[in-house]
Tab-separated table of C-alpha atoms in Angstrom:
chain	number	residue	atom	x	y	z
J	1	MET	CA	-14.127	-13.219	-40.094
J	2	SER	CA	-16.381	-10.891	-38.132
J	3	ASP	CA	-15.431	-9.569	-34.705
J	4	VAL	CA	-17.975	-11.878	-33.060
J	5	GLU	CA	-16.471	-14.926	-34.754
J	6	VAL	CA	-12.940	-13.910	-33.797
J	7	LYS	CA	-13.927	-13.368	-30.157
J	8	ARG	CA	-15.438	-16.846	-30.107
J	9	ILE	CA	-12.132	-18.516	-30.997
J	10	ILE	CA	-9.638	-15.990	-29.636
J	11	SER	CA	-8.853	-17.995	-26.509
J	12	SER	CA	-7.744	-20.979	-28.609
J	13	LEU	CA	-5.677	-19.068	-31.193
J	14	ARG	CA	-1.959	-19.778	-31.162
J	15	VAL	CA	-0.600	-18.640	-34.544
J	16	ILE	CA	-1.813	-16.089	-37.098
J	17	ALA	CA	0.076	-16.246	-40.381
J	18	SER	CA	0.770	-13.313	-42.726
J	19	ALA	CA	-0.828	-10.806	-40.369
J	20	LEU	CA	-1.181	-7.246	-41.592
J	21	PRO	CA	-0.548	-4.278	-39.249
J	22	THR	CA	-4.310	-3.767	-39.068
J	23	ASP	CA	-4.772	-7.430	-38.081
J	24	LYS	CA	-2.379	-6.995	-35.162
J	25	SER	CA	-4.185	-3.919	-33.873
J	26	ARG	CA	-7.513	-5.679	-34.323
J	27	MET	CA	-6.396	-8.697	-32.305
J	28	VAL	CA	-5.200	-6.439	-29.502
J	29	THR	CA	-8.510	-4.549	-29.453
J	30	LEU	CA	-10.671	-7.684	-29.527
J	31	SER	CA	-8.597	-9.370	-26.819
J	32	GLN	CA	-8.957	-6.335	-24.572
J	33	ALA	CA	-12.695	-6.309	-25.261
J	34	GLU	CA	-12.801	-9.837	-23.853
J	35	GLY	CA	-11.199	-8.606	-20.636
J	36	LEU	CA	-7.760	-10.046	-21.383
J	37	VAL	CA	-4.497	-8.313	-20.508
J	38	VAL	CA	-2.614	-8.102	-23.792
J	39	GLY	CA	1.136	-8.166	-24.373
J	40	MET	CA	2.521	-7.371	-27.827
J	41	THR	CA	6.021	-7.859	-29.205
J	42	GLY	CA	7.369	-6.159	-32.302
J	43	ASP	CA	10.388	-4.586	-33.924
J	44	GLY	CA	9.185	-2.786	-37.028
J	45	VAL	CA	7.371	0.411	-37.918
J	46	ASN	CA	4.253	-1.571	-38.816
J	47	ASP	CA	4.092	-2.944	-35.247
J	48	ALA	CA	3.975	0.502	-33.627
J	49	ALA	CA	0.187	0.862	-33.577
J	50	ALA	CA	-0.377	-2.509	-31.909
J	51	LEU	CA	2.502	-1.930	-29.476
J	52	LYS	CA	0.988	1.365	-28.407
J	53	LYS	CA	-2.511	-0.086	-28.014
J	54	ALA	CA	-1.471	-3.193	-26.037
J	55	ASP	CA	-1.466	-3.183	-22.252
J	56	VAL	CA	2.242	-4.013	-22.325
J	57	GLY	CA	4.298	-3.446	-25.450
J	58	PHE	CA	7.641	-5.207	-25.857
J	59	ALA	CA	10.046	-3.875	-28.480
J	60	MET	CA	13.203	-5.678	-29.551
J	61	GLY	CA	16.467	-3.908	-28.853
J	62	SER	CA	17.515	-4.251	-32.464
J	63	GLY	CA	14.182	-2.913	-33.717
J	64	THR	CA	13.302	0.485	-35.105
J	65	GLU	CA	13.190	3.609	-32.968
J	66	VAL	CA	9.497	3.990	-33.798
J	67	ALA	CA	8.737	0.584	-32.270
J	68	LYS	CA	10.821	1.367	-29.179
J	69	GLU	CA	9.030	4.684	-28.637
J	70	ALA	CA	5.625	3.019	-28.946
J	71	SER	CA	6.459	0.189	-26.528
J	72	ASP	CA	6.562	0.049	-22.745
J	73	ILE	CA	9.562	-2.250	-22.434
J	74	VAL	CA	12.608	-2.676	-24.680
J	75	ILE	CA	14.159	-6.164	-24.723
J	76	LEU	CA	17.841	-5.344	-25.056
J	77	ASP	CA	19.021	-8.915	-25.724
J	78	ASP	CA	16.273	-9.714	-28.273
J	79	ASN	CA	15.562	-12.890	-26.301
J	80	ILE	CA	11.969	-14.031	-25.873
J	81	ASP	CA	12.995	-15.722	-22.615
J	82	SER	CA	13.457	-12.246	-21.163
J	83	ILE	CA	9.722	-11.671	-21.532
J	84	MET	CA	9.011	-14.858	-19.625
J	85	SER	CA	11.429	-13.783	-16.896
J	86	SER	CA	9.765	-10.385	-16.610
J	87	VAL	CA	6.343	-12.037	-16.304
J	88	LEU	CA	7.661	-14.364	-13.614
J	89	TYR	CA	9.189	-11.543	-11.605
J	90	GLY	CA	5.990	-9.524	-12.054
J	91	ARG	CA	3.891	-12.359	-10.669
J	92	THR	CA	6.292	-12.751	-7.753
J	93	ILE	CA	6.058	-9.054	-6.913
J	94	PHE	CA	2.263	-9.191	-7.150
J	95	LYS	CA	2.174	-12.094	-4.698
J	96	SER	CA	4.540	-10.241	-2.340
J	97	ILE	CA	2.219	-7.229	-2.383
J	98	ARG	CA	-0.713	-9.484	-1.533
J	99	LYS	CA	1.199	-11.022	1.381
J	100	PHE	CA	2.004	-7.567	2.710
J	101	ILE	CA	-1.672	-6.559	2.458
J	102	VAL	CA	-2.780	-9.663	4.369
J	103	PHE	CA	-0.236	-9.150	7.143
J	104	GLN	CA	-0.926	-5.432	7.508
J	105	SER	CA	-4.707	-5.840	7.420
J	106	THR	CA	-4.592	-8.633	10.006
J	107	VAL	CA	-2.569	-6.484	12.419
J	108	ASN	CA	-4.849	-3.496	11.768
J	109	LEU	CA	-7.989	-5.513	12.466
J	110	SER	CA	-6.710	-7.106	15.657
J	111	SER	CA	-5.118	-3.950	17.096
J	112	SER	CA	-8.232	-1.867	16.334
J	113	LEU	CA	-10.463	-4.363	18.138
J	114	ILE	CA	-8.124	-4.470	21.135
J	115	VAL	CA	-7.897	-0.683	21.442
J	116	PHE	CA	-11.662	-0.301	20.951
J	117	LEU	CA	-12.716	-3.036	23.383
J	118	GLY	CA	-9.988	-2.378	25.978
J	119	PRO	CA	-11.846	0.397	27.859
J	120	PHE	CA	-14.960	-1.800	28.123
J	121	LEU	CA	-12.804	-4.482	29.747
J	122	GLY	CA	-11.303	-2.155	32.344
J	123	PHE	CA	-8.101	-1.233	30.487
J	124	ASP	CA	-8.064	2.367	29.280
J	125	PHE	CA	-4.879	1.814	27.278
J	126	PRO	CA	-4.132	-1.866	26.671
J	127	LEU	CA	-1.618	-0.539	24.119
J	128	THR	CA	-0.175	2.948	24.595
J	129	LEU	CA	0.368	5.401	21.751
J	130	ILE	CA	4.121	4.785	21.772
J	131	GLN	CA	3.555	1.041	21.691
J	132	LEU	CA	1.185	1.488	18.737
J	133	LEU	CA	3.935	3.374	16.904
J	134	TRP	CA	6.147	0.296	17.256
J	135	VAL	CA	3.239	-1.880	16.078
J	136	ASN	CA	2.843	0.418	13.075
J	137	LEU	CA	6.550	0.109	12.273
J	138	VAL	CA	6.290	-3.689	12.437
J	139	MET	CA	3.286	-3.929	10.126
J	140	ASP	CA	4.453	-1.297	7.623
J	141	THR	CA	8.186	-0.793	7.111
J	142	LEU	CA	9.514	-4.067	8.493
J	143	ALA	CA	6.772	-6.146	6.879
J	144	ALA	CA	7.507	-4.569	3.490
J	145	LEU	CA	11.189	-5.472	3.884
J	146	ALA	CA	10.314	-9.021	4.946
J	147	TYR	CA	7.977	-9.821	2.061
J	148	GLY	CA	9.887	-7.842	-0.558
J	149	GLY	CA	12.496	-10.551	-0.980
J	150	GLU	CA	10.261	-13.560	-1.595
J	151	ALA	CA	11.687	-16.317	-3.800
J	152	VAL	CA	10.948	-16.314	-7.532
J	153	LEU	CA	9.299	-19.713	-8.074
J	154	LYS	CA	8.870	-21.241	-11.519
J	155	ARG	CA	5.519	-22.737	-10.505
J	156	TYR	CA	3.999	-19.263	-10.728
J	157	MET	CA	4.218	-19.591	-14.515
J	158	ASN	CA	1.709	-22.464	-14.379
J	159	GLU	CA	-1.015	-20.122	-13.148
J	160	LYS	CA	-3.507	-18.600	-15.517
J	161	PRO	CA	-3.211	-14.836	-15.991
J	162	ILE	CA	-5.158	-12.691	-13.547
J	163	ARG	CA	-8.045	-10.856	-15.169
J	164	ARG	CA	-7.961	-7.084	-15.078
J	165	THR	CA	-11.272	-6.990	-13.181
J	166	GLU	CA	-10.090	-9.257	-10.362
J	167	ALA	CA	-10.017	-7.793	-6.859
J	168	ILE	CA	-6.629	-7.314	-5.243
J	169	ILE	CA	-7.862	-9.228	-2.170
J	170	SER	CA	-8.833	-12.813	-3.002
J	171	PRO	CA	-11.314	-14.947	-0.997
J	172	ASP	CA	-8.458	-16.824	0.653
J	173	MET	CA	-6.848	-13.518	1.637
J	174	TRP	CA	-10.131	-12.370	3.193
J	175	SER	CA	-10.344	-15.593	5.193
J	176	SER	CA	-6.780	-15.124	6.442
J	177	ILE	CA	-7.382	-11.491	7.426
J	178	LEU	CA	-10.714	-12.087	9.160
J	179	VAL	CA	-10.034	-15.466	10.783
J	180	ASN	CA	-6.519	-14.696	12.028
J	181	GLY	CA	-7.327	-11.069	12.861
J	182	LEU	CA	-10.284	-12.103	15.005
J	183	PHE	CA	-8.295	-14.944	16.559
J	184	ILE	CA	-5.436	-12.626	17.546
J	185	ALA	CA	-7.917	-10.115	18.999
J	186	PHE	CA	-9.718	-12.912	20.885
J	187	ALA	CA	-6.443	-14.297	22.235
J	188	CYS	CA	-5.330	-10.866	23.420
J	189	ILE	CA	-8.679	-10.066	25.043
J	190	THR	CA	-8.617	-13.452	26.787
J	191	PHE	CA	-5.098	-12.622	27.979
J	192	LEU	CA	-6.347	-9.330	29.444
J	193	ILE	CA	-9.456	-10.542	31.258
J	194	ASN	CA	-8.317	-13.921	32.528
J	195	ASP	CA	-7.259	-13.810	36.190
J	196	ASN	CA	-5.261	-17.005	35.773
J	197	VAL	CA	-3.059	-15.218	33.244
J	198	LEU	CA	-2.630	-12.251	35.590
J	199	ASN	CA	-1.513	-14.591	38.360
J	200	LEU	CA	1.366	-15.833	36.177
J	201	PHE	CA	3.110	-12.462	36.384
J	202	VAL	CA	3.928	-11.953	40.027
J	203	ARG	CA	6.318	-9.688	41.941
J	204	ASN	CA	6.808	-9.927	45.716
J	205	GLY	CA	4.122	-12.605	45.945
J	206	THR	CA	1.329	-10.609	44.308
J	207	PRO	CA	0.217	-10.072	40.681
J	208	ASN	CA	1.918	-7.001	39.216
J	209	THR	CA	-0.033	-4.850	36.735
J	210	GLU	CA	3.077	-3.330	35.122
J	211	VAL	CA	4.570	-6.748	34.514
J	212	PHE	CA	1.240	-8.027	33.227
J	213	LEU	CA	0.816	-5.157	30.713
J	214	THR	CA	4.426	-5.578	29.586
J	215	ALA	CA	3.720	-9.250	28.973
J	216	PHE	CA	0.542	-8.336	27.078
J	217	PHE	CA	2.442	-5.916	24.823
J	218	SER	CA	5.030	-8.595	24.046
J	219	PHE	CA	2.319	-11.218	23.582
J	220	PHE	CA	0.607	-9.111	20.904
J	221	ILE	CA	3.864	-8.448	19.025
J	222	PHE	CA	4.859	-12.118	19.192
J	223	LEU	CA	1.422	-13.211	17.958
J	224	THR	CA	1.604	-10.959	14.901
J	225	ASN	CA	5.232	-11.909	14.284
J	226	PHE	CA	4.480	-15.633	14.324
J	227	ASN	CA	1.510	-14.980	12.054
J	228	SER	CA	3.903	-13.553	9.461
J	229	PHE	CA	5.047	-17.148	8.842
J	230	ASN	CA	1.443	-18.090	8.068
J	231	VAL	CA	1.012	-15.200	5.664
J	232	ARG	CA	4.055	-15.833	3.470
J	233	THR	CA	2.743	-19.118	2.070
J	234	THR	CA	-0.619	-20.681	1.280
J	235	SER	CA	0.918	-24.050	2.082
J	236	VAL	CA	0.509	-25.768	5.432
J	237	ASN	CA	4.296	-26.004	5.458
J	238	ILE	CA	5.284	-22.590	6.809
J	239	PHE	CA	8.941	-23.281	5.946
J	240	ASP	CA	8.180	-23.563	2.219
J	241	ASN	CA	11.131	-21.838	0.461
J	242	LEU	CA	11.847	-19.935	3.682
J	243	LEU	CA	15.620	-20.160	3.277
J	244	ASN	CA	15.328	-18.467	-0.127
J	245	ASN	CA	14.244	-15.271	1.617
J	246	SER	CA	17.012	-14.444	4.063
J	247	GLY	CA	15.615	-10.929	4.459
J	248	PHE	CA	12.431	-12.330	5.979
J	249	ILE	CA	14.376	-14.340	8.533
J	250	LEU	CA	16.507	-11.310	9.421
J	251	VAL	CA	13.481	-9.030	9.881
J	252	ILE	CA	11.721	-11.572	12.086
J	253	LEU	CA	14.811	-11.899	14.285
J	254	VAL	CA	15.125	-8.105	14.491
J	255	ILE	CA	11.501	-7.779	15.642
J	256	PHE	CA	11.842	-10.457	18.324
J	257	THR	CA	15.161	-9.057	19.550
J	258	THR	CA	13.950	-5.463	19.582
J	259	GLN	CA	10.754	-6.376	21.432
J	260	ILE	CA	12.680	-8.185	24.152
J	261	THR	CA	15.138	-5.278	24.401
J	262	PHE	CA	12.282	-2.769	24.715
J	263	THR	CA	11.033	-4.482	27.863
J	264	TYR	CA	14.381	-3.885	29.560
J	265	ILE	CA	15.125	-0.336	28.399
J	266	GLY	CA	11.676	1.050	27.542
J	267	GLY	CA	10.784	2.140	31.054
J	268	SER	CA	7.982	4.694	31.435
J	269	LEU	CA	8.256	5.732	27.779
J	270	LEU	CA	7.069	2.332	26.545
J	271	ARG	CA	5.370	1.343	29.824
J	272	THR	CA	7.530	-1.754	30.149
J	273	VAL	CA	9.468	-3.525	32.882
J	274	PRO	CA	11.917	-6.461	32.682
J	275	LEU	CA	10.458	-9.962	32.525
J	276	TYR	CA	11.889	-13.194	33.881
J	277	ALA	CA	12.995	-16.000	31.558
J	278	TYR	CA	10.089	-18.269	32.517
J	279	GLU	CA	7.667	-15.426	31.760
J	280	TRP	CA	9.091	-15.168	28.246
J	281	LEU	CA	8.453	-18.896	27.866
J	282	TYR	CA	4.797	-18.311	28.815
J	283	ILE	CA	4.520	-15.595	26.177
J	284	ILE	CA	6.232	-17.582	23.419
J	285	GLY	CA	4.231	-20.720	24.187
J	286	ALA	CA	0.936	-18.827	24.116
J	287	SER	CA	1.677	-16.748	21.008
J	288	ILE	CA	3.008	-19.550	18.801
J	289	ILE	CA	-0.444	-21.160	18.879
J	290	VAL	CA	-1.430	-18.863	15.985
J	291	ILE	CA	0.615	-21.107	13.648
J	292	PRO	CA	-1.300	-24.389	14.196
J	293	PHE	CA	-4.543	-22.391	14.262
J	294	ASP	CA	-3.854	-21.035	10.762
J	295	MET	CA	-2.850	-24.514	9.596
J	296	LEU	CA	-6.379	-25.633	10.483
J	297	ARG	CA	-7.781	-22.717	8.459
J	298	LYS	CA	-5.690	-23.723	5.456
J	299	LEU	CA	-6.814	-27.341	5.771
J	300	TYR	CA	-10.532	-26.881	6.461
J	301	VAL	CA	-11.481	-23.420	5.138
J	302	SER	CA	-9.237	-22.567	2.185
J	303	PRO	CA	-10.123	-25.684	0.104
J	304	PHE	CA	-13.748	-24.544	-0.042
J	305	LEU	CA	-12.942	-21.026	-1.236
J	306	PRO	CA	-12.572	-19.962	-4.895
J	307	THR	CA	-8.926	-20.089	-5.912
J	308	HIS	CA	-6.843	-19.610	-9.043
J	309	ILE	CA	-6.882	-22.632	-11.338
J	310	ILE	CA	-3.457	-24.060	-12.111
J	311	ASP	CA	-3.103	-24.500	-15.856
J	312	THR	CA	-0.765	-27.470	-16.232
J	313	SER	CA	-0.951	-27.228	-20.016
J	314	SER	CA	0.338	-23.670	-20.060
J	315	ASP	CA	2.859	-22.830	-22.751
J	316	PHE	CA	5.145	-21.626	-19.974
J	317	SER	CA	5.008	-24.888	-17.983
J	318	GLY	CA	8.378	-26.133	-19.179
J	319	ALA	CA	10.052	-22.777	-19.415
J	320	TYR	CA	12.429	-23.464	-16.548
J	321	ASP	CA	14.501	-26.437	-15.545
J	322	GLU	CA	12.348	-28.868	-13.589
J	323	GLU	CA	15.261	-29.585	-11.264
J	324	GLU	CA	15.385	-25.965	-10.138
J	325	ASN	CA	12.631	-24.676	-7.860
J	326	THR	CA	13.586	-21.047	-8.148
J	327	LEU	CA	14.890	-18.723	-10.792
J	328	LYS	CA	18.114	-17.235	-9.555
J	329	LYS	CA	18.283	-13.464	-9.576
J	330	GLU	CA	20.876	-12.072	-11.894
């Protein structure tokens, strides 16, 4: 068959019998020409060329040294299920990276708008430099720790492979970044300019600017922290597999606890003063609104955006026990 004929049927091929070493290399080359990401398994000397040419080469642990040298990954137990597990963990890591990007970009967008628009609204420093360092720690280091332990879900194996030309940020990710980022910025700006909000934070019978700016700082951190629940799942149910990521829960608690502690010990360094219990209730009640807001986005915006198609006929569909929702880490 000519290359054109092979390319026409390559997506439907499942088995090639009595393949020569040149046939294997040819299939790898033609598949890559079609934009596919190619994985190749082998154990013999005649597999070395195809293993080297493939995007990911898998060599069997009992195979020849030539095959192992040409491959990217050596399967020590000679079990094909190990390849499926590695793909599953790879997809989970990829999704965790995407979640981190969405969270970080949302915080960047909202904080940049607040800092830029603050002076025009009469606040030279709505967030001080030291406060922005804490914001940076939340959206970088702590966010990476939170999303790095996401559950490995077998349903990821039902998704079609991602093409090599696909952008790292999907349409749904863009909607989350832009919609939630602008909403957080709008909520914070409304907090700053609304006199009714200022009148909620009173000392000695009059509105207190220090208390108000402390409340604003906490309001922004709480908003972004609650939004982290929205980011970790595309489902309306923000508790989807939440208990399978204890690290996320711990990080969220650390951020809330640290933020509250900062208001009592930060002083002039963080430009904070202690808040009363009822004032914390105001802040929590106002900031948690980002969760139902994002639920509306998921219900009325996300369905109309291009998304990955779930391939229910995938060869991997039944790879894991249907009664188990996650693959336990060894």
